[in-house]
Short mmCIF file of C-alpha atoms in Angstrom, two decimals:
data_model
loop_
_atom_site.label_atom_id
_atom_site.label_comp_id
_atom_site.label_asym_id
_atom_site.label_seq_id
_atom_site.Cartn_x
_atom_site.Cartn_y
_atom_site.Cartn_z
CA LEU A 1 -196.20 -156.70 -239.14
CA ALA A 2 -194.39 -153.26 -239.68
CA LYS A 3 -193.00 -152.48 -243.07
CA THR A 4 -189.25 -152.84 -243.38
CA THR A 5 -186.73 -151.64 -245.76
CA GLN A 6 -183.18 -153.34 -246.07
CA PRO A 7 -180.59 -153.37 -248.82
CA ILE A 8 -181.12 -155.93 -251.49
CA SER A 9 -177.57 -157.23 -251.45
CA MET A 10 -174.19 -156.72 -249.75
CA ASP A 11 -170.64 -157.99 -250.58
CA SER A 12 -167.84 -158.60 -247.99
CA TYR A 13 -164.55 -160.41 -247.48
CA GLU A 14 -163.72 -163.08 -244.99
CA GLY A 15 -162.71 -161.73 -241.73
CA GLN A 16 -164.57 -158.20 -242.01
CA GLU A 17 -167.37 -157.09 -239.85
CA VAL A 18 -170.75 -156.75 -241.79
CA ASN A 19 -173.42 -154.52 -240.48
CA ILE A 20 -176.91 -154.80 -242.25
CA THR A 21 -179.37 -151.92 -241.40
CA CYS A 22 -183.05 -152.42 -241.42
CA SER A 23 -185.48 -149.38 -241.46
CA HIS A 24 -188.84 -149.70 -239.70
CA ASN A 25 -190.40 -146.30 -239.38
CA ASN A 26 -193.91 -147.41 -238.25
CA ILE A 27 -192.74 -149.91 -235.53
CA ALA A 28 -195.39 -150.15 -232.82
CA THR A 29 -194.60 -149.88 -229.13
CA ASN A 30 -194.88 -153.61 -228.42
CA ASP A 31 -193.02 -154.75 -231.54
CA TYR A 32 -189.87 -156.83 -231.28
CA ILE A 33 -187.22 -156.81 -234.01
CA THR A 34 -186.35 -160.38 -235.30
CA TRP A 35 -183.62 -161.33 -237.81
CA TYR A 36 -183.59 -164.68 -239.65
CA GLN A 37 -180.74 -166.26 -241.83
CA GLN A 38 -181.48 -168.52 -244.71
CA PHE A 39 -178.92 -170.69 -246.52
CA PRO A 40 -179.69 -171.96 -249.96
CA SER A 41 -182.13 -174.88 -250.06
CA GLN A 42 -182.78 -174.55 -246.23
CA GLY A 43 -185.49 -172.90 -244.27
CA PRO A 44 -184.76 -169.73 -242.43
CA ARG A 45 -183.46 -169.89 -238.94
CA PHE A 46 -183.76 -167.53 -236.09
CA ILE A 47 -180.52 -165.67 -235.28
CA ILE A 48 -181.31 -162.79 -232.96
CA GLN A 49 -184.17 -160.84 -231.61
CA GLY A 50 -184.33 -157.57 -229.52
CA TYR A 51 -186.69 -154.75 -228.35
CA LYS A 52 -184.17 -151.96 -227.50
CA THR A 53 -180.59 -150.99 -227.05
CA LYS A 54 -178.17 -154.00 -227.79
CA VAL A 55 -178.51 -157.67 -227.88
CA THR A 56 -175.61 -160.09 -228.49
CA ASN A 57 -175.33 -163.79 -228.77
CA GLU A 58 -172.83 -166.26 -230.15
CA VAL A 59 -173.78 -165.45 -233.80
CA ALA A 60 -174.49 -161.73 -234.03
CA SER A 61 -175.21 -158.44 -232.28
CA LEU A 62 -178.38 -156.34 -232.73
CA PHE A 63 -178.14 -152.70 -232.31
CA ILE A 64 -181.37 -150.76 -231.75
CA PRO A 65 -181.33 -146.85 -231.33
CA ALA A 66 -183.54 -145.04 -228.76
CA ASP A 67 -186.27 -144.21 -231.34
CA ARG A 68 -186.39 -147.88 -232.58
CA LYS A 69 -187.06 -146.83 -236.13
CA SER A 70 -184.08 -148.85 -237.49
CA SER A 71 -181.96 -151.66 -236.27
CA THR A 72 -178.50 -153.00 -237.38
CA LEU A 73 -177.45 -156.47 -237.47
CA SER A 74 -173.76 -156.88 -236.89
CA LEU A 75 -171.94 -160.02 -238.00
CA PRO A 76 -168.33 -160.02 -236.69
CA ARG A 77 -165.49 -161.37 -238.74
CA VAL A 78 -167.66 -163.18 -241.43
CA SER A 79 -166.57 -166.36 -243.14
CA LEU A 80 -167.60 -167.90 -246.43
CA SER A 81 -170.27 -169.82 -244.52
CA ASP A 82 -172.07 -166.52 -243.61
CA THR A 83 -173.12 -166.26 -247.30
CA ALA A 84 -176.93 -166.27 -246.90
CA VAL A 85 -179.99 -164.10 -247.17
CA TYR A 86 -180.84 -162.15 -243.99
CA TYR A 87 -184.47 -161.16 -243.19
CA CYS A 88 -185.49 -158.40 -240.83
CA LEU A 89 -188.98 -158.93 -239.39
CA VAL A 90 -190.72 -156.55 -237.10
CA GLY A 91 -193.86 -156.98 -235.09
CA PHE A 92 -194.51 -160.57 -235.99
CA LYS A 93 -197.49 -162.01 -233.94
CA ALA A 94 -198.11 -165.70 -234.11
CA GLY A 95 -201.46 -166.65 -235.79
CA THR A 96 -201.27 -163.77 -238.29
CA ALA A 97 -199.96 -163.80 -241.83
CA LEU A 98 -196.30 -163.36 -241.74
CA ILE A 99 -195.15 -162.07 -245.21
CA PHE A 100 -191.32 -162.08 -245.85
CA GLY A 101 -189.63 -159.36 -247.74
CA LYS A 102 -186.78 -160.01 -250.13
CA GLY A 103 -184.13 -159.86 -247.48
CA THR A 104 -180.55 -158.96 -247.88
CA THR A 105 -178.44 -161.22 -249.79
CA LEU A 106 -174.93 -161.31 -248.16
CA SER A 107 -172.14 -162.73 -250.45
CA VAL A 108 -168.66 -163.23 -248.66
CA SER A 109 -165.71 -163.80 -250.70
CA SER A 110 -162.19 -164.95 -249.79
CA ASN B 1 -187.04 -182.91 -229.67
CA ALA B 2 -187.06 -182.85 -233.48
CA GLY B 3 -188.73 -179.43 -233.88
CA VAL B 4 -190.66 -179.21 -237.36
CA THR B 5 -190.54 -182.23 -239.42
CA GLN B 6 -191.56 -182.31 -243.19
CA THR B 7 -192.22 -185.32 -245.25
CA PRO B 8 -191.33 -186.25 -247.98
CA LYS B 9 -188.01 -184.38 -248.61
CA PHE B 10 -188.17 -184.88 -252.28
CA GLN B 11 -191.00 -185.60 -254.63
CA VAL B 12 -191.60 -185.75 -258.38
CA LEU B 13 -195.13 -185.71 -259.74
CA LYS B 14 -196.66 -185.61 -263.22
CA THR B 15 -198.98 -182.93 -264.09
CA GLY B 16 -202.47 -183.66 -262.68
CA GLN B 17 -201.30 -185.96 -260.03
CA SER B 18 -202.37 -185.18 -256.42
CA MET B 19 -200.31 -185.39 -253.16
CA THR B 20 -200.16 -184.20 -249.61
CA LEU B 21 -197.10 -182.83 -247.99
CA GLN B 22 -197.03 -183.47 -244.26
CA CYS B 23 -195.75 -181.23 -241.56
CA ALA B 24 -195.66 -182.05 -237.85
CA GLN B 25 -194.23 -180.00 -234.82
CA ASP B 26 -193.33 -181.44 -231.44
CA MET B 27 -192.96 -177.99 -229.68
CA ASN B 28 -196.61 -177.55 -228.76
CA HIS B 29 -196.92 -174.45 -230.90
CA ASN B 30 -200.33 -172.87 -231.78
CA SER B 31 -199.55 -171.45 -235.16
CA MET B 32 -198.29 -173.16 -238.25
CA TYR B 33 -197.58 -171.95 -241.77
CA TRP B 34 -196.78 -173.10 -245.28
CA TYR B 35 -194.48 -171.25 -247.58
CA ARG B 36 -193.18 -171.92 -250.97
CA GLN B 37 -189.83 -170.68 -252.40
CA ASP B 38 -189.10 -170.81 -256.20
CA PRO B 39 -185.49 -170.80 -257.32
CA GLY B 40 -183.81 -167.59 -256.65
CA MET B 41 -186.92 -166.01 -255.31
CA GLY B 42 -188.36 -165.16 -251.89
CA LEU B 43 -190.67 -166.87 -249.57
CA ARG B 44 -194.43 -166.65 -250.33
CA LEU B 45 -197.04 -167.50 -247.71
CA ILE B 46 -199.61 -170.13 -248.96
CA TYR B 47 -201.75 -170.89 -245.93
CA TYR B 48 -201.43 -170.47 -242.30
CA SER B 49 -203.26 -171.71 -239.12
CA ALA B 50 -203.64 -169.68 -236.00
CA SER B 51 -204.73 -172.61 -233.89
CA GLU B 52 -206.21 -176.18 -234.23
CA GLY B 53 -209.33 -176.01 -236.36
CA THR B 54 -208.55 -172.63 -238.08
CA THR B 55 -206.87 -171.95 -241.34
CA ASP B 56 -206.37 -168.79 -243.47
CA LYS B 57 -205.24 -167.93 -246.90
CA GLY B 58 -202.03 -166.37 -247.41
CA GLU B 59 -200.39 -164.62 -250.46
CA VAL B 60 -200.61 -167.56 -253.02
CA PRO B 61 -203.38 -170.15 -251.91
CA ASN B 62 -204.73 -171.06 -255.40
CA GLY B 63 -204.22 -174.70 -256.33
CA TYR B 64 -203.69 -175.69 -252.60
CA ASN B 65 -205.72 -176.91 -249.73
CA VAL B 66 -204.61 -177.29 -246.15
CA SER B 67 -205.77 -179.39 -243.07
CA ARG B 68 -204.91 -178.63 -239.47
CA LEU B 69 -205.42 -182.23 -238.35
CA ASN B 70 -204.55 -181.50 -234.69
CA LYS B 71 -202.24 -179.12 -232.83
CA ARG B 72 -199.10 -180.97 -234.05
CA GLU B 73 -200.01 -181.45 -237.67
CA PHE B 74 -200.52 -179.22 -240.64
CA SER B 75 -200.84 -180.77 -244.06
CA LEU B 76 -200.75 -179.14 -247.55
CA ARG B 77 -202.53 -180.81 -250.44
CA LEU B 78 -202.01 -180.39 -254.18
CA GLU B 79 -205.24 -181.67 -255.90
CA SER B 80 -204.05 -181.53 -259.39
CA ALA B 81 -200.42 -180.67 -259.66
CA ALA B 82 -199.04 -178.16 -262.30
CA PRO B 83 -195.64 -177.22 -263.39
CA SER B 84 -195.97 -173.93 -261.96
CA GLN B 85 -196.04 -175.57 -258.48
CA THR B 86 -192.54 -176.72 -258.95
CA SER B 87 -190.95 -175.22 -255.87
CA VAL B 88 -189.46 -175.95 -252.47
CA TYR B 89 -192.11 -176.01 -249.69
CA PHE B 90 -191.46 -174.97 -246.16
CA CYS B 91 -193.46 -175.57 -243.07
CA ALA B 92 -193.05 -173.41 -239.97
CA SER B 93 -194.54 -173.06 -236.47
CA SER B 94 -194.69 -170.44 -233.76
CA VAL B 95 -196.08 -170.14 -230.33
CA ASN B 96 -198.03 -167.17 -229.13
CA ARG B 97 -196.03 -165.23 -226.69
CA GLY B 98 -197.55 -161.76 -226.98
CA GLY B 99 -194.89 -160.15 -229.05
CA ASN B 100 -191.61 -161.72 -229.09
CA GLU B 101 -192.44 -164.79 -231.13
CA LYS B 102 -189.93 -166.85 -233.12
CA LEU B 103 -190.73 -168.92 -236.27
CA PHE B 104 -189.22 -172.27 -236.57
CA PHE B 105 -188.94 -173.87 -240.09
CA GLY B 106 -188.78 -177.43 -241.25
CA SER B 107 -186.03 -178.52 -243.72
CA GLY B 108 -188.32 -178.27 -246.66
CA THR B 109 -189.93 -180.52 -249.38
CA GLN B 110 -188.42 -180.09 -252.90
CA LEU B 111 -191.24 -180.68 -255.34
CA SER B 112 -190.89 -181.08 -259.18
CA VAL B 113 -194.02 -181.25 -261.34
CA LEU B 114 -193.31 -182.59 -264.86
#
């Protein structure tokens, strides 16, 4: 699992676009970048995963530059329900110890 | 397809009591994990199992034991519960895919030790 650095917290207002950047300087060639979202009292849930360039789904977009040393999770037009903790994980291999960092606590206000 | 199922959802124990938290997944996943999350804190890995018959310690294994009963089930046992073990416990599973794995979590067990 590659070491990652992401902001501890971010604040936003409803309707704004939120971009959360994760740094992962020691990413390995075969590593994927995965983001999880955790609401209070719930387990984290997968939201998006990518290897390079851009990935988009119904929830978010993930932008990965050519050097892959960072990635940006983009949440378009956030609502109050997007208030959660967002975790960036890089290089997770099933069957190995998966240690979560503190993630980024996103607070969305009206 | 239920995913990852944890039982019970809530439990209150007295100090010194024992109990087992159950976890089962129906996705044919090889790897399973147990985490705890204290109020306002991050997830901490207790134990994990790469495959049936194998288990490994995580960050905070003291006071816990685990059993990988078969491919579907991974249980967590507290032999003598302590107030410091009051927490929400999450089970998760993942399949080996050579790199682009995803982790699937259960809904958690909220445990209070008095």
